[in-house]
Amino acid sequence: MNRIFRALVPRGLLGRALLIILVPLVVLQIISLYLFYGSHLDVISRRLAGGVAGDVAMVVELLARNPNPAERGWIFREAAWRLDLSLAFEAGAVLGPSGSRPASLPLLPLEEDLDDAMRERVRLPFDTDWQSDPRSVIIRVQLPDGVLHAEAARKRLFSGTLYLFVIWVVGSSLLLFGVAALFMKNQVRAIRRLAEAAEAFGRGRDLGPMKPEGAAEARQAAIAYNSMQSRIRRFVESRTEMLAGISHDLRTPLTRLRLGLAMLPASVQDDAAAMTQDVEEMDRLIAAYLSFARGEGTEQAAPADLAELVEEAAAKARRDGAKVDLELPEDPLVLPVRADALRRCLGNLLDNARKHARRIAIGLTSVPRGESGSWAMVTVDDDGPGLPEDQREEAFRPFATFSAGGTGLGLAIARDIARAHGGDIVLEDSPLGGLRARVRLPV
């Protein structure tokens, strides 16, 4: 039951807010209609029906007291003028069975009230016909010497205020609901813009500060977001400047060490070569660490064809000596990305595959992700030794390495870049027998 209720309730804030407004409004109108039908309309209908039935009963009584045909004509004329009844008499006729007729006004109690009033006041066999004439009700009464036909206008049995009441109820409800929907849509728009700005900022697209709008709470959230964005931007800038200084300070003594090792005498060149390799390794480690910490955060996202970026990465891997098979879609796949950062991500994955495998296969596809768009999937397969499943998540940790001579930052940087675009990277078994790296990016 709880699952069915959740499926029926709207998921969005606008839908839920309108539902909160609509449900009490509908309940209120239902109660109003019930009270109207149960009290006012019922009383008015019974009184109007009683009036018509009383007029017919008076005519029947006059005809019974004055059976002379001359007097009958006078009674009919007076009834037409004073009682608004059109009368006719069918001498010697017998009232047949009325049969079952569909209700002319099924939502109103008019027909039932008229029958009850006729049974109470006339006390003779009768039949009420609501179907023959859309503007009148024909009442037939069985008299001892024939059948009396009385035709009364429907307006005598029906109150025109019912239409006005229904129009007022429905019209006011629609008007109030429309005003509430317009107001709530403006309030939700501010929250939706805040969510879009936060999503874009999380993917590296700087849209600038938000304009506070909407209710006080929405304005407060926008102001808090602008303050957070400014603090994060200042933190990134200060961290980048600090790391640039660390890079300069560390590479200066490394350069002096490299020069000192190059000037050593030939008798100790064997030892110097090993020390030189250590210095080069330290230099690569510092460069990789700085690249990871910097996270390519200064580049702005712009629309780019992902197929072209994948093709460029594959061409570079071929120049480095790798055997790469490439499978791309026929149509371009354009999405907002930081092109240089994504080239680094793909390059790191291809370098990792090239170091451990002889054959690499790259594929690019687009898969749906429900109502929110689609995913661009880049797969990098190799025929290398692969990784055990329990070690794949550990491979993304900074400085985690499973081979000699590596810094362990290639996969960490690649995942950091993918997540900055709103996607991710996972490692799986490859159909080639090695490891598959699957890059997922939102389109």
XYZ file of C-alpha atoms in Angstrom:
443
model
C 0.000 0.000 0.000
C 2.824 2.357 0.868
C 4.469 1.633 -2.486
C 1.254 2.430 -4.376
C 0.879 5.682 -2.443
C 4.448 6.685 -3.308
C 3.842 5.910 -6.971
C 0.754 8.166 -7.025
C 2.363 11.102 -5.219
C 4.347 13.463 -7.511
C 8.107 13.377 -7.033
C 8.776 17.046 -7.752
C 8.363 19.891 -5.272
C 5.983 21.762 -7.598
C 3.706 18.734 -7.998
C 3.655 18.020 -4.260
C 2.984 21.651 -3.370
C 0.094 21.815 -5.840
C -1.226 18.537 -4.463
C -1.176 20.006 -0.953
C -3.242 22.925 -2.250
C -5.530 20.899 -4.519
C -6.596 18.166 -2.079
C -8.045 20.508 0.607
C -9.638 22.604 -2.132
C -11.375 19.589 -3.690
C -12.474 18.296 -0.276
C -13.909 21.716 0.580
C -15.850 21.906 -2.675
C -17.183 18.362 -2.226
C -18.417 19.261 1.254
C -20.010 22.431 -0.119
C -21.793 20.503 -2.877
C -22.943 17.891 -0.383
C -24.370 20.521 1.945
C -26.037 22.254 -0.990
C -27.603 19.050 -2.283
C -28.486 17.827 1.194
C -30.136 20.989 2.447
C -30.810 23.901 0.130
C -31.470 22.063 -3.125
C -33.523 19.365 -1.414
C -35.766 21.901 0.334
C -36.234 24.034 -2.775
C -36.961 20.998 -4.958
C -39.577 19.604 -2.563
C -41.290 22.998 -2.268
C -41.419 23.559 -6.043
C -42.657 20.025 -6.672
C -45.274 20.459 -3.947
C -46.512 23.654 -5.596
C -47.001 22.002 -9.011
C -48.601 18.908 -7.481
C -50.921 21.143 -5.428
C -52.050 23.007 -8.562
C -52.776 19.731 -10.348
C -54.618 18.434 -7.268
C -56.754 21.612 -7.183
C -57.718 21.165 -10.851
C -58.576 17.503 -10.245
C -60.778 18.496 -7.271
C -62.581 21.202 -9.289
C -63.237 18.756 -12.116
C -64.656 16.248 -9.654
C -67.006 18.848 -8.156
C -68.051 20.313 -11.522
C -68.479 17.486 -14.052
C -70.415 19.764 -16.488
C -68.428 20.122 -19.783
C -69.163 23.863 -19.827
C -67.655 24.263 -16.395
C -64.645 22.155 -17.486
C -63.728 24.683 -20.177
C -63.857 27.509 -17.640
C -61.610 25.545 -15.261
C -59.059 24.895 -18.028
C -58.970 28.587 -18.994
C -58.540 29.728 -15.405
C -55.801 27.112 -14.793
C -53.886 28.238 -17.887
C -54.094 31.881 -16.816
C -53.681 31.669 -13.033
C -51.723 28.426 -12.520
C -49.622 28.371 -15.718
C -50.854 24.854 -16.554
C -51.823 23.677 -20.058
C -54.681 21.198 -19.599
C -56.451 18.709 -21.840
C -59.001 15.977 -21.111
C -59.205 12.665 -22.928
C -62.694 11.269 -22.258
C -63.016 7.505 -21.765
C -59.214 6.943 -21.871
C -57.444 4.630 -19.483
C -53.964 5.377 -18.180
C -51.662 2.536 -19.240
C -48.502 1.349 -17.525
C -45.776 3.974 -17.585
C -42.918 1.523 -18.009
C -39.341 2.315 -17.179
C -37.917 5.557 -18.501
C -34.337 6.776 -18.076
C -33.936 9.647 -15.672
C -33.909 12.996 -17.429
C -31.893 14.696 -14.660
C -30.105 11.866 -12.797
C -28.046 14.190 -10.585
C -31.045 16.151 -9.320
C -33.941 14.978 -7.070
C -36.653 16.700 -9.165
C -38.392 13.633 -10.589
C -38.503 11.769 -7.293
C -39.765 14.832 -5.420
C -42.549 15.416 -7.976
C -43.701 11.787 -7.778
C -43.740 11.939 -3.969
C -45.758 15.184 -4.024
C -48.265 13.753 -6.544
C -48.798 10.624 -4.459
C -49.320 12.778 -1.368
C -51.699 15.396 -2.839
C -53.533 13.863 -5.790
C -53.984 10.291 -4.497
C -55.026 8.994 -7.916
C -53.133 6.941 -10.516
C -50.772 9.230 -12.392
C -47.779 9.282 -14.711
C -45.066 11.935 -15.081
C -43.321 12.227 -18.459
C -39.999 14.105 -18.517
C -38.859 12.781 -21.911
C -41.397 13.953 -24.466
C -40.758 17.714 -24.188
C -37.370 19.142 -23.111
C -39.031 22.321 -21.824
C -42.091 20.860 -20.064
C -43.219 18.060 -17.779
C -46.396 16.220 -18.830
C -48.492 14.907 -15.937
C -51.272 12.431 -16.692
C -53.915 11.707 -14.015
C -56.487 8.952 -14.247
C -60.005 10.316 -13.549
C -63.225 8.241 -13.352
C -64.335 9.296 -16.857
C -60.996 9.788 -18.623
C -57.401 10.982 -18.394
C -56.357 14.533 -17.503
C -53.235 15.806 -19.266
C -51.448 18.669 -17.503
C -48.331 20.288 -18.962
C -46.134 22.391 -16.626
C -42.990 24.291 -17.552
C -39.790 22.789 -16.177
C -38.666 26.143 -14.846
C -41.432 25.809 -12.213
C -39.598 22.727 -10.840
C -36.006 23.814 -11.282
C -34.022 26.560 -9.561
C -31.647 28.457 -11.830
C -29.328 29.177 -8.915
C -27.950 25.632 -9.238
C -26.072 26.575 -12.403
C -24.744 29.713 -10.786
C -23.621 27.728 -7.744
C -21.837 25.069 -9.805
C -20.204 27.707 -12.014
C -19.061 29.602 -8.931
C -17.674 26.487 -7.250
C -15.824 25.207 -10.332
C -14.727 28.645 -11.523
C -13.404 29.794 -8.156
C -11.578 26.482 -7.701
C -9.898 26.739 -11.102
C -9.006 30.384 -10.487
C -7.503 29.688 -7.057
C -5.646 26.640 -8.374
C -4.257 28.617 -11.322
C -3.032 31.435 -9.052
C -1.472 28.906 -6.663
C 0.196 27.028 -9.552
C 1.648 30.258 -10.976
C 2.927 31.377 -7.575
C 4.424 27.981 -6.699
C 6.030 27.689 -10.137
C 7.878 30.960 -9.536
C 9.024 29.752 -6.115
C 10.177 26.363 -7.407
C 11.982 28.002 -10.332
C 14.416 29.654 -7.901
C 15.170 26.288 -6.256
C 15.568 24.611 -9.652
C 17.989 27.316 -10.799
C 19.972 26.840 -7.602
C 20.208 23.086 -8.249
C 21.294 23.661 -11.873
C 23.938 26.176 -10.799
C 25.292 23.806 -8.142
C 25.386 20.943 -10.660
C 27.189 23.082 -13.233
C 29.698 24.359 -10.661
C 30.355 20.784 -9.535
C 31.172 19.863 -13.142
C 33.642 22.705 -13.500
C 31.381 25.158 -15.377
C 31.491 28.504 -13.656
C 28.214 30.328 -14.401
C 28.954 33.186 -12.027
C 26.976 34.200 -8.934
C 23.260 33.513 -8.766
C 20.663 36.254 -8.594
C 18.650 35.774 -5.369
C 14.927 35.544 -6.143
C 11.766 33.972 -4.811
C 10.818 33.525 -1.174
C 13.065 34.527 1.711
C 14.311 30.952 2.188
C 15.152 30.604 -1.510
C 16.994 33.937 -1.461
C 18.905 32.856 1.630
C 19.924 29.611 -0.102
C 21.105 31.541 -3.186
C 23.158 33.930 -1.043
C 24.689 30.988 0.829
C 25.511 29.306 -2.505
C 27.221 32.459 -3.802
C 29.287 32.677 -0.602
C 30.234 29.007 -0.845
C 31.204 29.411 -4.492
C 33.441 32.358 -3.670
C 35.123 30.499 -0.797
C 35.755 27.429 -2.951
C 37.159 29.564 -5.756
C 39.495 31.383 -3.357
C 40.588 28.048 -1.868
C 41.365 26.572 -5.288
C 43.285 29.671 -6.333
C 45.323 29.743 -3.116
C 46.029 26.019 -3.361
C 47.153 26.369 -6.977
C 49.480 29.239 -6.084
C 50.880 27.287 -3.119
C 51.510 24.195 -5.239
C 53.153 26.286 -7.926
C 55.523 27.611 -5.261
C 56.187 24.093 -3.960
C 56.927 22.942 -7.513
C 59.428 25.747 -7.994
C 61.068 25.219 -4.604
C 61.441 21.459 -5.046
C 62.619 21.472 -8.622
C 65.368 24.014 -7.950
C 67.379 21.682 -5.629
C 66.590 18.759 -7.926
C 68.131 20.705 -10.815
C 71.245 21.386 -8.727
C 71.461 17.677 -7.844
C 71.137 16.764 -11.505
C 73.934 19.178 -12.456
C 76.106 17.936 -9.597
C 75.666 14.339 -10.684
C 76.506 15.230 -14.279
C 79.813 16.837 -13.157
C 81.010 13.865 -11.124
C 84.175 12.169 -12.346
C 83.946 9.206 -14.701
C 85.100 6.817 -11.993
C 81.808 7.137 -10.137
C 79.474 7.373 -13.131
C 77.907 3.985 -12.368
C 76.780 5.169 -8.951
C 75.824 8.552 -10.405
C 73.571 6.894 -13.011
C 71.528 5.191 -10.301
C 71.270 8.464 -8.368
C 70.232 10.258 -11.550
C 67.428 7.757 -12.019
C 66.275 8.457 -8.459
C 66.280 12.196 -9.152
C 64.281 11.703 -12.354
C 61.825 9.532 -10.442
C 61.444 12.244 -7.794
C 60.815 14.807 -10.547
C 58.119 12.634 -12.146
C 56.558 12.012 -8.741
C 56.382 15.750 -8.006
C 54.909 16.508 -11.430
C 52.294 13.778 -11.086
C 51.372 14.885 -7.560
C 50.970 18.506 -8.644
C 48.799 17.491 -11.590
C 46.596 15.388 -9.309
C 46.254 18.102 -6.664
C 45.602 20.813 -9.277
C 42.880 18.700 -10.895
C 42.836 20.800 -14.076
C 40.475 23.105 -12.198
C 41.274 26.309 -14.062
C 39.917 25.121 -17.421
C 36.338 26.076 -18.307
C 33.924 23.578 -19.853
C 32.909 24.070 -23.477
C 30.991 21.954 -26.027
C 33.263 19.432 -27.734
C 32.873 16.294 -29.829
C 33.791 13.390 -27.577
C 34.457 11.165 -30.590
C 37.213 13.538 -31.768
C 38.829 13.550 -28.309
C 38.794 9.740 -28.197
C 40.262 9.581 -31.698
C 43.060 11.999 -30.707
C 43.893 9.905 -27.627
C 43.998 6.739 -29.739
C 46.277 8.390 -32.313
C 48.696 9.504 -29.579
C 48.742 5.979 -28.125
C 49.578 4.585 -31.586
C 52.462 7.039 -31.913
C 53.752 5.770 -28.558
C 53.867 2.252 -30.002
C 50.549 0.765 -28.873
C 48.276 -1.322 -31.074
C 44.860 0.307 -30.735
C 41.503 -0.729 -32.244
C 38.984 2.089 -32.409
C 35.175 1.889 -32.669
C 33.290 5.202 -32.849
C 29.637 6.101 -33.595
C 28.742 7.587 -36.956
C 27.115 10.709 -35.500
C 29.024 13.295 -33.429
C 28.594 13.130 -29.660
C 28.831 16.748 -28.464
C 28.744 17.545 -24.746
C 30.175 20.270 -22.471
C 33.587 19.092 -21.241
C 36.978 20.444 -20.249
C 38.800 19.155 -23.298
C 42.379 19.282 -21.957
C 41.406 17.558 -18.716
C 39.496 14.861 -20.598
C 42.478 14.306 -22.920
C 44.589 13.755 -19.811
C 42.000 11.316 -18.424
C 41.911 9.238 -21.607
C 45.685 9.479 -21.994
C 46.247 8.117 -18.487
C 43.934 5.175 -19.151
C 45.657 4.383 -22.452
C 49.129 4.726 -20.908
C 48.123 2.335 -18.150
C 46.808 -0.172 -20.709
C 49.865 0.256 -22.961
C 52.249 -0.551 -20.095
C 50.551 -3.863 -19.279
C 49.102 -5.141 -22.575
C 49.904 -5.661 -26.229
C 46.485 -4.884 -27.662
C 44.036 -2.085 -26.765
C 40.441 -1.562 -27.950
C 38.558 1.719 -27.464
C 34.788 2.071 -27.909
C 32.331 4.971 -27.604
C 28.579 4.581 -27.220
C 25.594 6.510 -25.852
C 23.128 4.813 -23.467
C 19.935 6.265 -21.930
C 19.749 7.059 -18.211
C 16.007 7.433 -17.732
C 14.222 10.782 -17.888
C 17.352 12.821 -17.161
C 19.147 12.316 -20.489
C 21.813 9.825 -21.512
C 25.349 8.677 -20.698
C 28.365 8.760 -22.997
C 30.310 5.530 -22.380
C 33.996 5.262 -23.273
C 35.478 1.771 -22.818
C 39.208 1.023 -22.830
C 39.896 -2.735 -23.076
C 43.262 -4.510 -23.013
C 44.565 -8.082 -23.119
C 46.929 -7.664 -20.179
C 46.984 -9.565 -16.890
C 44.134 -7.470 -15.450
C 43.437 -6.894 -11.774
C 41.630 -9.052 -9.197
C 38.181 -7.718 -8.357
C 39.101 -6.983 -4.739
C 41.979 -4.726 -5.855
C 40.174 -2.655 -8.490
C 38.836 0.012 -6.168
C 42.207 0.282 -4.445
C 43.807 1.045 -7.833
C 42.059 4.449 -7.796
C 43.697 5.508 -4.535
C 46.475 8.113 -4.907
C 49.975 6.572 -4.998
C 48.590 3.041 -5.139
C 50.698 1.076 -7.651
C 50.888 -2.584 -8.577
C 54.018 -2.375 -10.740
C 57.568 -1.128 -10.352
C 58.441 2.317 -11.595
C 54.918 3.801 -11.366
C 53.657 6.664 -9.226
C 50.134 5.252 -8.882
C 48.441 8.515 -9.847
C 47.202 7.762 -13.398
C 43.875 6.175 -12.441
C 43.386 8.549 -9.503
C 43.730 11.573 -11.789
C 41.489 9.971 -14.441
C 38.686 9.303 -11.933
C 39.075 12.785 -10.443
C 38.573 14.310 -13.905
C 35.604 12.053 -14.737
C 33.859 12.851 -11.456
C 34.482 16.570 -11.972
C 32.416 16.190 -15.176
C 29.570 14.517 -13.250
C 30.556 10.982 -14.297
C 32.773 8.192 -13.001
C 35.203 5.416 -13.940
C 34.823 1.751 -13.043
C 37.079 -1.242 -13.727
C 35.623 -4.465 -15.106
C 36.643 -7.684 -16.814
C 37.539 -7.105 -20.446
C 36.299 -9.289 -23.314
C 39.937 -9.299 -24.492
C 40.922 -11.133 -21.340
C 42.485 -8.242 -19.442
C 41.040 -5.144 -17.789
C 38.286 -2.805 -18.959
C 38.084 0.825 -17.821
C 34.578 2.235 -18.401
C 34.312 6.040 -18.399
C 30.775 7.391 -17.916
C 29.990 11.023 -18.740
C 26.575 12.763 -18.680
C 25.330 14.102 -22.001
